Tab-separated table of C-alpha atoms and ligand atoms in Angstrom:
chain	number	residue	atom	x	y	z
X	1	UNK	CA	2.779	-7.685	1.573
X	2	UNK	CA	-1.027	-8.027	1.494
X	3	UNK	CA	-2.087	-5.826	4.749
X	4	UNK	CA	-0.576	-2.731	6.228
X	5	UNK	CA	-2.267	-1.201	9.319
X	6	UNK	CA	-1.863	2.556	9.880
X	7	UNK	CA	-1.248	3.684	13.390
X	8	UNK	CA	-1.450	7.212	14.439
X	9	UNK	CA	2.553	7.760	15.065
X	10	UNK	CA	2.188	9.268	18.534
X	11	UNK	CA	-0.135	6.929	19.830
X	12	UNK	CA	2.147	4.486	21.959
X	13	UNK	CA	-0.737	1.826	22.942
X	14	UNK	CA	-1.755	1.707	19.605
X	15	UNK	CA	2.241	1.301	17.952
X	16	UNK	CA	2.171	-1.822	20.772
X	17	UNK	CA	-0.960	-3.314	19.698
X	18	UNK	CA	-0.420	-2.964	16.328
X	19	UNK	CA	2.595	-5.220	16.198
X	20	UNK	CA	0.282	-8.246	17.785
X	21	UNK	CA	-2.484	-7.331	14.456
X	22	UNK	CA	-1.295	-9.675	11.620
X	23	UNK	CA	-0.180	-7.217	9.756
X	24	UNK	CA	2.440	-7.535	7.021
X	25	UNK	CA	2.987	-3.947	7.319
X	26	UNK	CA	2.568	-1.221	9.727
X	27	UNK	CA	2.523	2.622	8.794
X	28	UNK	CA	3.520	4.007	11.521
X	29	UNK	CA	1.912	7.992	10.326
X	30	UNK	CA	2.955	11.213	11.058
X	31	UNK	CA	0.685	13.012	8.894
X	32	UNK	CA	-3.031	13.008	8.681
X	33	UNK	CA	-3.829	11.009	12.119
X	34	UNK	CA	-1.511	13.317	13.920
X	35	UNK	CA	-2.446	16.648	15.066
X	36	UNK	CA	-0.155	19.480	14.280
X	37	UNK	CA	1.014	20.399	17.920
X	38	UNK	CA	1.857	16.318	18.821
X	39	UNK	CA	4.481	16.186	14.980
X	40	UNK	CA	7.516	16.670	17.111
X	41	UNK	CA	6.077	13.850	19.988
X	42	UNK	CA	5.342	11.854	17.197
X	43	UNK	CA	8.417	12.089	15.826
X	44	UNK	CA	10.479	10.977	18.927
X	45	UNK	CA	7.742	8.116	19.555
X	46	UNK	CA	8.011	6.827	15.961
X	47	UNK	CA	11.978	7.098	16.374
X	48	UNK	CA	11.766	4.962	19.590
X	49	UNK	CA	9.250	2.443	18.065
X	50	UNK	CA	11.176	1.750	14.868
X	51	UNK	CA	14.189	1.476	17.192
X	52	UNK	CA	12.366	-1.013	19.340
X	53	UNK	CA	10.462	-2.935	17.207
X	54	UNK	CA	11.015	-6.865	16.461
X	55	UNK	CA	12.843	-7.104	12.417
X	56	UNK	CA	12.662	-10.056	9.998
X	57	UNK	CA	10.758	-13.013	10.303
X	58	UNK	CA	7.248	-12.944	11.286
X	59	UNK	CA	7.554	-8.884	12.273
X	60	UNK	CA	5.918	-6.413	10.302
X	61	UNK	CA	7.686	-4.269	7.595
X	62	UNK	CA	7.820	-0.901	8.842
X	63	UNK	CA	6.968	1.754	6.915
X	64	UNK	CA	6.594	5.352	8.212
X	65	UNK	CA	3.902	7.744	6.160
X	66	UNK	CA	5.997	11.322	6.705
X	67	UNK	CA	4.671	14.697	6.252
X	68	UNK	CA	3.466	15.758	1.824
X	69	UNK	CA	6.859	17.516	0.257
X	70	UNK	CA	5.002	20.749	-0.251
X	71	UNK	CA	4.337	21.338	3.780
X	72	UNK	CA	8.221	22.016	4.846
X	73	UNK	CA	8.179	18.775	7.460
X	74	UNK	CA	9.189	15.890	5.426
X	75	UNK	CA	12.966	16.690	6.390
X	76	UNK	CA	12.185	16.976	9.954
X	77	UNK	CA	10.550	13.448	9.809
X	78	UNK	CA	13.426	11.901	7.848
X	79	UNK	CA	15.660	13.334	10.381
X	80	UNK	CA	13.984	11.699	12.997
X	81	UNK	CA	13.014	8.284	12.136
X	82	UNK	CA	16.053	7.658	9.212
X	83	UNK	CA	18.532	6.723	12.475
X	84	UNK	CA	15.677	3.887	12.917
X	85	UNK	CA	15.502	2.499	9.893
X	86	UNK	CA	12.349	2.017	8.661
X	87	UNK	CA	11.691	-0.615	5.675
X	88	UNK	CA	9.964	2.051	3.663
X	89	UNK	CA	8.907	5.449	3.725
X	90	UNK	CA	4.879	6.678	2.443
X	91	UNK	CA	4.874	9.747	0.441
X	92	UNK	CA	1.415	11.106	0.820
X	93	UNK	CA	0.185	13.856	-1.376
X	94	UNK	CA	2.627	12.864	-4.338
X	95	UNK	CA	2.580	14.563	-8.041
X	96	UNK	CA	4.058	12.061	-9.770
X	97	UNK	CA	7.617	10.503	-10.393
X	98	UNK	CA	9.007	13.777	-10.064
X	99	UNK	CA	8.070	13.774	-6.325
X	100	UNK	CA	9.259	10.186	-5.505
X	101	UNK	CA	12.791	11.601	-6.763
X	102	UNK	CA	12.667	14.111	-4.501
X	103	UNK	CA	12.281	12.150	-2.032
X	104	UNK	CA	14.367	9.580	-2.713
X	105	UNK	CA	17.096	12.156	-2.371
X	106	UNK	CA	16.292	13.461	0.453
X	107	UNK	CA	16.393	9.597	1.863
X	108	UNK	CA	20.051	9.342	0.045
X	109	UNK	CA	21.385	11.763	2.274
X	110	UNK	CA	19.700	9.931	5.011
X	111	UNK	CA	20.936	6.315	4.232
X	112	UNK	CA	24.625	8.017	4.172
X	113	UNK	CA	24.760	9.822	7.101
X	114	UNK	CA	23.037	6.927	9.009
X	115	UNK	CA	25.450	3.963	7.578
X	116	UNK	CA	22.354	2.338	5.706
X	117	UNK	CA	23.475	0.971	2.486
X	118	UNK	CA	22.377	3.118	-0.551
X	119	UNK	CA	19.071	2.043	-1.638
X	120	UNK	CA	18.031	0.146	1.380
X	121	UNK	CA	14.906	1.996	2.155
X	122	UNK	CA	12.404	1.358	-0.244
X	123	UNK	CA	8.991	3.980	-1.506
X	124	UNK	CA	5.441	3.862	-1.339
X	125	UNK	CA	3.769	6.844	-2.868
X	126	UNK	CA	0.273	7.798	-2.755
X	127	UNK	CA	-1.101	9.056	-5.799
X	128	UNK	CA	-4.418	10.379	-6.391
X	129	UNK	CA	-4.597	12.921	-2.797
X	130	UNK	CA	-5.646	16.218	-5.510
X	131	UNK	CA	-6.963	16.672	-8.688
X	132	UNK	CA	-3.468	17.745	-9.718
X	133	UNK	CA	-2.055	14.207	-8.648
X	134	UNK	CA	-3.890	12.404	-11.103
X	135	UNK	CA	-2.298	13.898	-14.146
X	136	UNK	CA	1.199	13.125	-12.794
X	137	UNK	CA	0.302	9.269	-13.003
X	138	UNK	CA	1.837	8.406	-15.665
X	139	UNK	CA	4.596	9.824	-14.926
X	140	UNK	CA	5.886	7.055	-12.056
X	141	UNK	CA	7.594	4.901	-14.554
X	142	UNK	CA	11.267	4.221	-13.849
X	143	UNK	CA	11.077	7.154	-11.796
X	144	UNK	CA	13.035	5.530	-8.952
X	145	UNK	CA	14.526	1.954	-7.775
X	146	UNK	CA	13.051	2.696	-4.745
X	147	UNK	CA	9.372	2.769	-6.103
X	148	UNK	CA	8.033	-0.335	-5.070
X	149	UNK	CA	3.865	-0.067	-4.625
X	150	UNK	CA	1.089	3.218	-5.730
X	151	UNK	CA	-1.369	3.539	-3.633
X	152	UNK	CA	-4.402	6.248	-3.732
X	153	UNK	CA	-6.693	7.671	-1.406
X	154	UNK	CA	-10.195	9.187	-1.715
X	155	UNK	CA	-10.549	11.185	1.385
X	156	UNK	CA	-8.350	13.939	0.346
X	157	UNK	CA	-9.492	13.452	-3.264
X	158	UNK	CA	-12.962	14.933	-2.047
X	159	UNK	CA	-11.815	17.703	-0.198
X	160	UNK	CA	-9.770	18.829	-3.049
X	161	UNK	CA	-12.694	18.649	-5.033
X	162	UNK	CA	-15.132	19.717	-2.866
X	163	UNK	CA	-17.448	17.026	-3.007
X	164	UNK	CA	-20.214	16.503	-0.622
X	165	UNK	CA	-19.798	12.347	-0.620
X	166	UNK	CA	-17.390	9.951	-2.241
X	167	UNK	CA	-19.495	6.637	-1.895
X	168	UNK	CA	-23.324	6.512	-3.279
X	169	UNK	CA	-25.353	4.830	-0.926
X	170	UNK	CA	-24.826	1.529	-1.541
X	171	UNK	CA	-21.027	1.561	-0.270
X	172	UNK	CA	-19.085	1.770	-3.873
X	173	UNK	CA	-16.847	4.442	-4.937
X	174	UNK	CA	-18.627	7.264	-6.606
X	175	UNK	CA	-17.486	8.406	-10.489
X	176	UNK	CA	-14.872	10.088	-9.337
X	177	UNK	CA	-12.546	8.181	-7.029
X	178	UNK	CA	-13.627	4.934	-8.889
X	179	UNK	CA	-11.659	6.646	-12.014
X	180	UNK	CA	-8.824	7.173	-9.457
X	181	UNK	CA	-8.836	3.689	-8.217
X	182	UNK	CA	-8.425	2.891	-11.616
X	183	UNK	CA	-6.071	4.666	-12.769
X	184	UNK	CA	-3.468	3.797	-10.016
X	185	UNK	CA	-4.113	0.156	-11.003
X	186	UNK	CA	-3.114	0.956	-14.416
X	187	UNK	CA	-0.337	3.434	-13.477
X	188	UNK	CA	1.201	0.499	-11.167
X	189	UNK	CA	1.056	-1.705	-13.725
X	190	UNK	CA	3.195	0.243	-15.890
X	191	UNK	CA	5.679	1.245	-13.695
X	192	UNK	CA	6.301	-2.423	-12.599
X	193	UNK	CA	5.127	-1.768	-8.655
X	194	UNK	CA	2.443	-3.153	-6.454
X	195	UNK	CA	-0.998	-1.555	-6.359
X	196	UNK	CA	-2.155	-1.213	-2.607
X	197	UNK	CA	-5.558	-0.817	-2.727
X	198	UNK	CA	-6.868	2.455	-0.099
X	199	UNK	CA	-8.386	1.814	3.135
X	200	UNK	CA	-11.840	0.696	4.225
X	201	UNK	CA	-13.422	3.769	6.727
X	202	UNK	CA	-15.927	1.987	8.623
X	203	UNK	CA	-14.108	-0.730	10.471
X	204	UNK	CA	-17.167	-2.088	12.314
X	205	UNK	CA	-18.361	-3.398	8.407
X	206	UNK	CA	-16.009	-5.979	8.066
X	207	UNK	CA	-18.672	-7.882	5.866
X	208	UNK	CA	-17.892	-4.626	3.392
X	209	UNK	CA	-14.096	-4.328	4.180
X	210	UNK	CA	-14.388	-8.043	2.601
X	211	UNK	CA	-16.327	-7.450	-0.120
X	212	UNK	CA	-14.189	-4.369	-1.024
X	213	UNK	CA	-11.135	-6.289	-0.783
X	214	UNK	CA	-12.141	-9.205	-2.892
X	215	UNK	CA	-13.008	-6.725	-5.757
X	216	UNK	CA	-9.149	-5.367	-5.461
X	217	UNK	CA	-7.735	-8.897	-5.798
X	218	UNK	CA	-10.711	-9.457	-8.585
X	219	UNK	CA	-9.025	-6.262	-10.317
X	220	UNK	CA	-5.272	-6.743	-9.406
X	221	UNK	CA	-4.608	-5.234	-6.563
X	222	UNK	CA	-1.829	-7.312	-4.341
X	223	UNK	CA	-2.670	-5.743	-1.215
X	224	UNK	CA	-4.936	-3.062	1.124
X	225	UNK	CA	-4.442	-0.250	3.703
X	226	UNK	CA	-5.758	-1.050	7.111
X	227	UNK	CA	-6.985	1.540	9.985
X	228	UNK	CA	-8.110	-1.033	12.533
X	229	UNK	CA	-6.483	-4.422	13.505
X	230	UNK	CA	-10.100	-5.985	13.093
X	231	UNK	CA	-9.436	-5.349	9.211
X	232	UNK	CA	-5.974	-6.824	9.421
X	233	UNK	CA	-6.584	-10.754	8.980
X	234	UNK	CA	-9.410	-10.572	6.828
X	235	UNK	CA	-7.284	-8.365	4.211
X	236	UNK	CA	-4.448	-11.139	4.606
X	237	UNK	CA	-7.120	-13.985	3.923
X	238	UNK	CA	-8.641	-12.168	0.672
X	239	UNK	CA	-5.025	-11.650	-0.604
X	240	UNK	CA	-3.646	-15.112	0.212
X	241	UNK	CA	-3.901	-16.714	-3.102
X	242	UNK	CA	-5.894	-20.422	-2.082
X	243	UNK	CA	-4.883	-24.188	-2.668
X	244	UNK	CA	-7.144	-24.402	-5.445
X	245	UNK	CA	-5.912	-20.947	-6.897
X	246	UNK	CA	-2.340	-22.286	-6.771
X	247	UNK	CA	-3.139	-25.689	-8.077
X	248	UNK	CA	-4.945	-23.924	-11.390
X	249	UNK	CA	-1.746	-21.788	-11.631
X	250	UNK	CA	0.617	-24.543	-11.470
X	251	UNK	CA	-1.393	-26.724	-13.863
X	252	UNK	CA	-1.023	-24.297	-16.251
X	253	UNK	CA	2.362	-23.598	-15.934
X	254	UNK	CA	3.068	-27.334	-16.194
X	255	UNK	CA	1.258	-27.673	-19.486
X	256	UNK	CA	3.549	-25.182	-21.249
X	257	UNK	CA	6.347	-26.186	-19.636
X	258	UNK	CA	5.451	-30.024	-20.881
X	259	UNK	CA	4.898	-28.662	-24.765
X	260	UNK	CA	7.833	-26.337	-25.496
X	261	UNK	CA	7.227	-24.355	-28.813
X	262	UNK	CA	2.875	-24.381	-27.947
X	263	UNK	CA	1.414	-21.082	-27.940
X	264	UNK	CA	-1.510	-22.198	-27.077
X	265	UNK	CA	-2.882	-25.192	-24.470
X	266	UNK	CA	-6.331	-26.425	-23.386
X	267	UNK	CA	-6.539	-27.287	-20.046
X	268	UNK	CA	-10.609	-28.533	-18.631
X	269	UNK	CA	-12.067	-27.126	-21.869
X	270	UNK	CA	-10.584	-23.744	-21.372
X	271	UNK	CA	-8.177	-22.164	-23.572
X	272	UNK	CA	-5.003	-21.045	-22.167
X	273	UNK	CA	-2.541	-18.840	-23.522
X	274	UNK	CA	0.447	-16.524	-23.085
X	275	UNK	CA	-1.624	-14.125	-21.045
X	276	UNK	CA	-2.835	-16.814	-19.224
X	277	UNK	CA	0.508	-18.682	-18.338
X	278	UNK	CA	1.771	-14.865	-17.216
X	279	UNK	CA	-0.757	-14.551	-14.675
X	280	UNK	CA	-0.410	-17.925	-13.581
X	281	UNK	CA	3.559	-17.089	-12.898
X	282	UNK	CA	2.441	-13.751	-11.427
X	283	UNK	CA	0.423	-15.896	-8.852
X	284	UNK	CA	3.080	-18.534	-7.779
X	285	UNK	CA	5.541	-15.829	-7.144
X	286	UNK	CA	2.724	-13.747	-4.923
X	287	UNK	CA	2.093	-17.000	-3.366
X	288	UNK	CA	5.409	-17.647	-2.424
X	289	UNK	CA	6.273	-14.419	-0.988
Y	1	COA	N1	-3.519	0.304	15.381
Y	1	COA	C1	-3.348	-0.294	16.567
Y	1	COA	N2	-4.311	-0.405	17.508
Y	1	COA	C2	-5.505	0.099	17.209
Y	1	COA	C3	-5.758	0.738	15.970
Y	1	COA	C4	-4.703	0.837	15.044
Y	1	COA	N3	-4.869	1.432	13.852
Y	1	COA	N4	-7.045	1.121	15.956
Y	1	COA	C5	-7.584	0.739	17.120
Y	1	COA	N5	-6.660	0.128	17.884
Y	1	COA	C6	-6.848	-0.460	19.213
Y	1	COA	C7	-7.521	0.489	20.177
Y	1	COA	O1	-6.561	1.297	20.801
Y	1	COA	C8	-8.203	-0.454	21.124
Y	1	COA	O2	-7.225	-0.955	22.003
Y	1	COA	P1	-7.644	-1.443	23.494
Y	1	COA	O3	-8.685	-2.489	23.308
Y	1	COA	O4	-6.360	-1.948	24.060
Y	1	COA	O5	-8.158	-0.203	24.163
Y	1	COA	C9	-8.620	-1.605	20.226
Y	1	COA	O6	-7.731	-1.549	19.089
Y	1	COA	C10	-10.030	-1.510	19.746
Y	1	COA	O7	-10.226	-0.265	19.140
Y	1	COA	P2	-11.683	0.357	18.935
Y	1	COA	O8	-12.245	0.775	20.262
Y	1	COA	O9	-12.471	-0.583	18.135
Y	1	COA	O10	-11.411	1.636	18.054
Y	1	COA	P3	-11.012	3.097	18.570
Y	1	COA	O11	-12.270	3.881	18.716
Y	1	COA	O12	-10.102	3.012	19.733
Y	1	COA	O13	-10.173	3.657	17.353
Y	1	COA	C11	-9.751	4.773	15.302
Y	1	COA	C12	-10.776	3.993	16.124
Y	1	COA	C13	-10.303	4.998	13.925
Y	1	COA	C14	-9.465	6.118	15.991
Y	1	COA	C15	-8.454	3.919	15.240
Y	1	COA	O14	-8.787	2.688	14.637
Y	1	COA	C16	-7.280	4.550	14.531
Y	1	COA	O15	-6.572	5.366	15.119
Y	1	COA	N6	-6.977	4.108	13.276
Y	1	COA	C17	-5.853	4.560	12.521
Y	1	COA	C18	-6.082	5.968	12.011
Y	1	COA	C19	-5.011	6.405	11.042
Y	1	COA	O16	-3.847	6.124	11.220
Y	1	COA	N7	-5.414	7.143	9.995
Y	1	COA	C20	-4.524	7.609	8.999
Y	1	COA	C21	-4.666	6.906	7.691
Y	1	COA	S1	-6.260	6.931	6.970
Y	2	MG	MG1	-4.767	12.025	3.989
């Protein structure tokens, strides 16, 4: 997955469109982008899209961003959209592992009373929403199967803090949420999941959403959050791995595999090692998938 494009969950045009985007993913939400009175439309409209929706092949994983733990309407959400199935489920506001096993129960009972095999429906958790948050990231390790990306968020970040901006001026991430980008690329790492870099705002800047997604695949990010189908195929051309990327990879994979017992290769006047021949693996398999 390299793009997933969040759609307000009880929007209908936009659930349609959305499927034409290029998305890998869609997020179909039923928090943030949905006004308190429209949850319980949103909830039968998700249901009905999930139900509807194309699966497999070329179609979108769908993943459904539900309600934060704390606010008393993630069970209502499960309730409704667990009958449909979705791919994944997007835990905003999360504290850390402890939250994504909460969850994941709560999707257990789900997956049984539904038929879905045990498992099935995979996490996404987003972890840097309040200040609290970022003390529970190291905490995601082996905290589920079902774990499989960590994604942050700034917006909320600032109102937690109460900050009055959280770019400077020329478009980066101020001190703040650049530490919390950071740290969910390091947190990710060590739990073994996918980093999903946070979404891009201003979707009319595309020449920014660019530039901002090139410096996640620069830093190891393996995919962004979309608001706007616009942003949609550009994330999925930063995050495609190229020709020439692939042929570098497989070069160096094909030296060590040609010297068994060599620690160490020179390939074009460049030394290569174990690091090296890991990221080189970690590249094939991305560009595979
Ligand atoms: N998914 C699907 N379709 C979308 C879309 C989205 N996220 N965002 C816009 N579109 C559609 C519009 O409905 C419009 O369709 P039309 O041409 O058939 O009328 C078309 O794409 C062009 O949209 P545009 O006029 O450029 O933007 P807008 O002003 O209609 O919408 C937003 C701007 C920000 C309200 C909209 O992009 C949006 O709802 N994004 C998702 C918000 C969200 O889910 N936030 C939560 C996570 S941060
Ligand atoms: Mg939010």
């Amino acid at each position: 997955m390299r793009s997933a494009l969040f759609v307000p969950g009880d929007d209908e045009k936009k659930l349609a469109k959305a499927l034409g985007a290029g998305a890998d993913a869609l997020i179909v939400d039923l928090e943030d982008s949905v006004a308190i009175e429209a949850k319980p439309r949103a909830r039968r409209i998700a249901a009905a899209f999930l139900g509807a929706a194309p699966r497999g092949g070329d179609s979108p994983r769908l993943i459904v961003r539900v309600n934060p733990l704390a606010g008393g309407l993630t069970d209502l959400d499960l309730d409704a959209v667990m009958p449909a199935k979705p791919d994944c489920v997007m835990l905003p506001k999360s504290l850390g592992g402890a939250s994504v096993q909460q969850l994941s129960v709560k999707i257990a009972v789900r997956e049984a009373q539904n038929g879905l095999p045990d498992g099935s429906t995979r996490i996404i958790a987003l972890a840097t929403e309040s200040a609290g948050a970022m003390f529970g990231l190291q905490t995601y390790r082996r905290c589920s199967a079902r774990l499989e990306g960590l994604t942050w968020g700034g917006e909320d970040l600032s109102a937690d803090l109460g900050a009055e901006a959280n770019r400077l001026a020329d478009g980066t991430w101020a001190g703040p949420y650049a530490l919390a980008r950071n740290l969910t690329l390091f947190a990710a790492a060590a739990a073994d999941v996918a980093a999903i870099d946070t979404v891009f705002v201003n979707f009319r800047d595309l020449d920014g959403l660019r530039a901002e997604a090139r410096t996640a695949r620069r830093d190891g990010f393996v995919a962004k959050m979309a608001i706007h189908p616009a942003q949609a195929p550009i994330i999925n051309e930063v995050f495609t791995p190229t020709a020439e990327d692939v042929a570098k990879a497989e070069a160096i994979v094909a030296a060590f595999a040609a010297r068994p017992g060599v620690g160490v290769v020179a390939i074009d006047g460049e030394m290569v090692d174990r690091p090296h021949l890991k990221r080189a693996e970690r590249l094939l398999a991305r560009a595979k998938s």
